[in-house]
Amino acid sequence: MLERSVLRDLNTLGPKADTIAVHLVAAGSLVDEDPQRALAHVRYARDQAPRIAAVREAAGIVAYQAGEWAEAARDLRACRRITGESTHLPIIADCERALGRADRAIELATSPEASGLPRPIQAELVIVHSGARRDLGEVDGALLLLERFGLDRAQLRPWSLRLWYAYADTLVDAGRVDEAREWFAAAAKVDHDGLTDAAERIEALNSPDGAHADDEPDDDQPDDDEPGEDER
């Protein structure tokens, strides 16, 4: 149930490799239904094999889904140091946002490593960057970031749904409710798996108190159901 590359790395640990592998598999099986139990499994694996990149990656992602932002950031940074890769930069930046450190999230989003990431991961990072700007009250700047990345509704991309939703949500924050309805509608149209609450947001905006719909939870904030980039 684990990738061969992960098993190969675990085999360098000798007799305890099988035990750690079992804990990683258990964490993967439990993370959606019981993130806290999954977290216990990856913590054990991490304590036994702190220098294995795949273990630190799993620990970071499970901690993120369990809402343990500081722990998630530490483990994913450790994975980044071991591998030299910045694949999980959006999640690390999102953790900084959740910890109230918007400036640090922006620093990560604008780092040299960010520009070299694959386009789908850049999309996740720009959503986090935009959210961090909103945290600082820079709503116009948040909108501009999303616009510059590309919002063409005529060309559907793998990241379009989340990008359009984030843009609509930011438009609400800017008081541009009519435009927000249009972008929520665009997101709802392509959200065949119900990954967002775009349809519900449209209903909220159409209700008598729709002007206060921006009190709804922001989809670009970290949550327990979605790690960010593995749609990332």
Short mmCIF file of C-alpha atoms in Angstrom, two decimals:
data_model
loop_
_atom_site.label_atom_id
_atom_site.label_comp_id
_atom_site.label_asym_id
_atom_site.label_seq_id
_atom_site.Cartn_x
_atom_site.Cartn_y
_atom_site.Cartn_z
CA MET A 1 0.00 0.00 0.00
CA LEU A 2 3.06 2.24 0.11
CA GLU A 3 5.08 3.40 -2.87
CA ARG A 4 8.21 1.43 -3.65
CA SER A 5 10.40 4.46 -3.08
CA VAL A 6 8.98 4.80 0.44
CA LEU A 7 9.52 1.11 1.18
CA ARG A 8 13.05 1.38 -0.14
CA ASP A 9 13.80 4.24 2.25
CA LEU A 10 12.17 2.44 5.16
CA ASN A 11 14.22 -0.69 4.52
CA THR A 12 17.33 1.24 5.47
CA LEU A 13 16.01 1.19 9.05
CA GLY A 14 16.37 -2.54 9.43
CA PRO A 15 13.98 -4.64 11.58
CA LYS A 16 11.71 -1.75 12.55
CA ALA A 17 10.90 -0.90 8.93
CA ASP A 18 7.81 -3.12 8.82
CA THR A 19 6.37 -1.63 11.99
CA ILE A 20 6.80 1.91 10.72
CA ALA A 21 5.25 0.94 7.39
CA VAL A 22 2.18 -0.42 9.19
CA HIS A 23 1.78 2.85 11.10
CA LEU A 24 2.00 4.88 7.89
CA VAL A 25 -0.63 2.71 6.22
CA ALA A 26 -2.89 3.03 9.27
CA ALA A 27 -2.52 6.81 9.23
CA GLY A 28 -3.43 6.95 5.56
CA SER A 29 -6.51 4.83 6.17
CA LEU A 30 -7.71 6.88 9.13
CA VAL A 31 -6.86 10.44 8.18
CA ASP A 32 -10.21 11.30 6.59
CA GLU A 33 -12.46 9.78 9.25
CA ASP A 34 -10.33 10.20 12.38
CA PRO A 35 -7.42 12.66 11.92
CA GLN A 36 -6.43 12.46 15.60
CA ARG A 37 -5.93 8.69 15.51
CA ALA A 38 -4.06 9.06 12.23
CA LEU A 39 -1.88 11.67 13.90
CA ALA A 40 -0.95 9.24 16.68
CA HIS A 41 0.26 6.74 14.07
CA VAL A 42 2.40 9.22 12.13
CA ARG A 43 3.84 10.64 15.34
CA TYR A 44 5.05 7.17 16.27
CA ALA A 45 6.55 6.71 12.80
CA ARG A 46 8.21 10.12 12.97
CA ASP A 47 9.71 9.42 16.38
CA GLN A 48 11.18 6.19 15.07
CA ALA A 49 12.39 7.53 11.71
CA PRO A 50 12.80 11.32 11.85
CA ARG A 51 15.28 11.42 8.96
CA ILE A 52 13.11 9.63 6.41
CA ALA A 53 11.55 12.20 4.09
CA ALA A 54 8.39 10.19 3.39
CA VAL A 55 7.75 9.83 7.12
CA ARG A 56 8.13 13.56 7.76
CA GLU A 57 5.93 14.30 4.74
CA ALA A 58 3.18 11.99 5.99
CA ALA A 59 3.45 13.44 9.49
CA GLY A 60 3.17 16.97 8.14
CA ILE A 61 0.17 16.32 5.93
CA VAL A 62 -1.74 14.43 8.63
CA ALA A 63 -0.96 17.14 11.18
CA TYR A 64 -2.26 19.72 8.71
CA GLN A 65 -5.51 17.83 8.28
CA ALA A 66 -5.80 17.50 12.04
CA GLY A 67 -5.41 21.26 12.47
CA GLU A 68 -2.00 21.04 14.15
CA TRP A 69 -0.54 23.92 12.16
CA ALA A 70 2.81 24.40 13.94
CA GLU A 71 3.53 20.67 13.92
CA ALA A 72 2.59 20.39 10.26
CA ALA A 73 4.88 23.24 9.30
CA ARG A 74 7.82 21.74 11.24
CA ASP A 75 7.47 18.33 9.63
CA LEU A 76 7.01 19.65 6.12
CA ARG A 77 9.99 21.96 6.53
CA ALA A 78 12.02 18.96 7.65
CA CYS A 79 10.88 17.06 4.56
CA ARG A 80 11.88 20.05 2.45
CA ARG A 81 15.37 20.11 4.00
CA ILE A 82 15.85 16.38 3.40
CA THR A 83 14.65 16.35 -0.21
CA GLY A 84 15.51 19.88 -1.33
CA GLU A 85 12.04 20.11 -2.88
CA SER A 86 9.42 22.83 -2.25
CA THR A 87 6.33 20.87 -3.28
CA HIS A 88 4.60 21.50 0.04
CA LEU A 89 5.27 25.22 0.14
CA PRO A 90 1.53 26.08 -0.14
CA ILE A 91 0.71 23.98 2.93
CA ILE A 92 3.57 25.47 4.94
CA ALA A 93 2.44 28.97 3.99
CA ASP A 94 -1.15 28.08 4.87
CA CYS A 95 0.01 26.92 8.30
CA GLU A 96 1.68 30.29 8.82
CA ARG A 97 -1.63 31.98 8.00
CA ALA A 98 -3.47 29.76 10.44
CA LEU A 99 -0.94 30.68 13.12
CA GLY A 100 -1.65 34.36 12.53
CA ARG A 101 1.62 35.00 10.72
CA ALA A 102 0.40 36.43 7.43
CA ASP A 103 3.71 38.19 6.78
CA ARG A 104 5.58 34.89 6.92
CA ALA A 105 3.06 33.28 4.59
CA ILE A 106 3.63 36.10 2.08
CA GLU A 107 7.40 35.71 2.43
CA LEU A 108 7.11 32.03 1.49
CA ALA A 109 4.71 32.75 -1.37
CA THR A 110 7.12 35.26 -2.89
CA SER A 111 10.30 33.27 -2.30
CA PRO A 112 12.55 32.30 -5.25
CA GLU A 113 11.50 28.65 -4.82
CA ALA A 114 7.87 29.54 -5.44
CA SER A 115 8.47 30.71 -8.99
CA GLY A 116 9.85 27.32 -10.00
CA LEU A 117 6.93 25.24 -8.79
CA PRO A 118 4.60 23.42 -11.20
CA ARG A 119 1.59 25.47 -12.22
CA PRO A 120 -1.01 23.54 -10.14
CA ILE A 121 1.06 24.06 -7.00
CA GLN A 122 1.57 27.72 -7.88
CA ALA A 123 -2.21 28.03 -8.05
CA GLU A 124 -2.56 26.72 -4.49
CA LEU A 125 0.18 29.07 -3.36
CA VAL A 126 -1.41 32.14 -4.93
CA ILE A 127 -4.69 31.30 -3.14
CA VAL A 128 -2.82 31.19 0.17
CA HIS A 129 -0.93 34.40 -0.73
CA SER A 130 -4.19 36.14 -1.58
CA GLY A 131 -5.70 35.00 1.71
CA ALA A 132 -2.71 36.34 3.61
CA ARG A 133 -3.19 39.73 1.95
CA ARG A 134 -6.81 39.67 3.07
CA ASP A 135 -5.67 38.88 6.60
CA LEU A 136 -3.71 42.13 6.49
CA GLY A 137 -6.72 44.05 5.15
CA GLU A 138 -5.25 44.33 1.65
CA VAL A 139 -8.34 43.16 -0.22
CA ASP A 140 -7.54 44.93 -3.49
CA GLY A 141 -4.09 43.39 -3.48
CA ALA A 142 -5.62 39.96 -2.82
CA LEU A 143 -7.90 40.34 -5.85
CA LEU A 144 -5.03 41.50 -8.03
CA LEU A 145 -2.95 38.43 -7.19
CA LEU A 146 -5.73 36.10 -8.34
CA GLU A 147 -6.41 38.15 -11.46
CA ARG A 148 -2.77 38.15 -12.47
CA PHE A 149 -2.53 34.38 -12.08
CA GLY A 150 -5.34 33.92 -14.57
CA LEU A 151 -9.11 33.59 -14.17
CA ASP A 152 -10.26 32.89 -17.74
CA ARG A 153 -13.69 31.22 -17.45
CA ALA A 154 -13.47 30.08 -21.05
CA GLN A 155 -10.52 27.83 -20.29
CA LEU A 156 -11.03 25.27 -17.53
CA ARG A 157 -7.85 24.24 -15.71
CA PRO A 158 -7.39 21.70 -12.89
CA TRP A 159 -7.05 24.59 -10.45
CA SER A 160 -9.89 26.75 -11.85
CA LEU A 161 -12.52 25.66 -9.31
CA ARG A 162 -10.54 26.67 -6.23
CA LEU A 163 -9.17 29.79 -7.86
CA TRP A 164 -12.63 30.99 -8.96
CA TYR A 165 -14.07 30.24 -5.53
CA ALA A 166 -11.28 32.17 -3.81
CA TYR A 167 -11.83 35.09 -6.18
CA ALA A 168 -15.59 35.12 -5.53
CA ASP A 169 -15.02 34.97 -1.79
CA THR A 170 -12.59 37.88 -1.97
CA LEU A 171 -15.05 39.89 -4.07
CA VAL A 172 -17.58 39.52 -1.26
CA ASP A 173 -14.95 40.83 1.13
CA ALA A 174 -14.49 43.80 -1.21
CA GLY A 175 -18.23 44.50 -1.27
CA ARG A 176 -18.58 43.58 -4.95
CA VAL A 177 -21.45 41.18 -4.39
CA ASP A 178 -22.88 41.07 -7.92
CA GLU A 179 -19.52 40.05 -9.34
CA ALA A 180 -19.08 37.53 -6.54
CA ARG A 181 -22.35 35.83 -7.56
CA GLU A 182 -21.02 35.41 -11.09
CA TRP A 183 -17.79 33.78 -9.93
CA PHE A 184 -19.51 31.56 -7.38
CA ALA A 185 -21.82 30.47 -10.22
CA ALA A 186 -18.82 29.67 -12.42
CA ALA A 187 -17.29 27.62 -9.60
CA ALA A 188 -20.56 25.80 -8.86
CA LYS A 189 -20.95 24.89 -12.53
CA VAL A 190 -17.69 22.92 -12.59
CA ASP A 191 -17.87 21.61 -9.01
CA HIS A 192 -19.28 18.21 -9.95
CA ASP A 193 -17.96 16.52 -6.79
CA GLY A 194 -19.19 19.09 -4.28
CA LEU A 195 -15.71 20.14 -3.21
CA THR A 196 -16.85 23.66 -2.33
CA ASP A 197 -20.03 25.28 -1.01
CA ALA A 198 -20.26 27.61 -4.03
CA ALA A 199 -23.96 26.86 -4.61
CA GLU A 200 -24.78 27.56 -0.98
CA ARG A 201 -22.84 30.81 -1.12
CA ILE A 202 -24.96 31.97 -4.05
CA GLU A 203 -28.11 31.22 -2.06
CA ALA A 204 -26.69 33.17 0.89
CA LEU A 205 -25.92 36.16 -1.31
CA ASN A 206 -29.45 36.05 -2.71
CA SER A 207 -31.02 35.99 0.75
CA PRO A 208 -32.27 39.22 2.39
CA ASP A 209 -29.15 39.42 4.53
CA GLY A 210 -26.87 38.42 1.67
CA ALA A 211 -24.72 41.48 2.21
CA HIS A 212 -23.33 39.66 5.26
CA ALA A 213 -22.48 36.47 3.38
CA ASP A 214 -18.81 37.23 3.82
CA ASP A 215 -19.21 36.00 7.40
CA GLU A 216 -19.19 32.47 5.97
CA PRO A 217 -15.96 30.45 6.45
CA ASP A 218 -13.31 31.20 3.80
CA ASP A 219 -12.51 28.21 1.55
CA ASP A 220 -8.93 29.37 1.16
CA GLN A 221 -8.32 29.01 4.91
CA PRO A 222 -6.70 25.79 6.16
CA ASP A 223 -9.22 23.12 7.04
CA ASP A 224 -9.28 19.54 8.23
CA ASP A 225 -10.53 18.09 4.96
CA GLU A 226 -8.08 19.40 2.43
CA PRO A 227 -4.27 19.57 2.49
CA GLY A 228 -4.12 22.17 -0.33
CA GLU A 229 -1.93 21.08 -3.08
CA ASP A 230 -2.61 17.44 -3.74
CA GLU A 231 -5.68 18.24 -5.54
CA ARG A 232 -3.03 18.80 -4.93
#
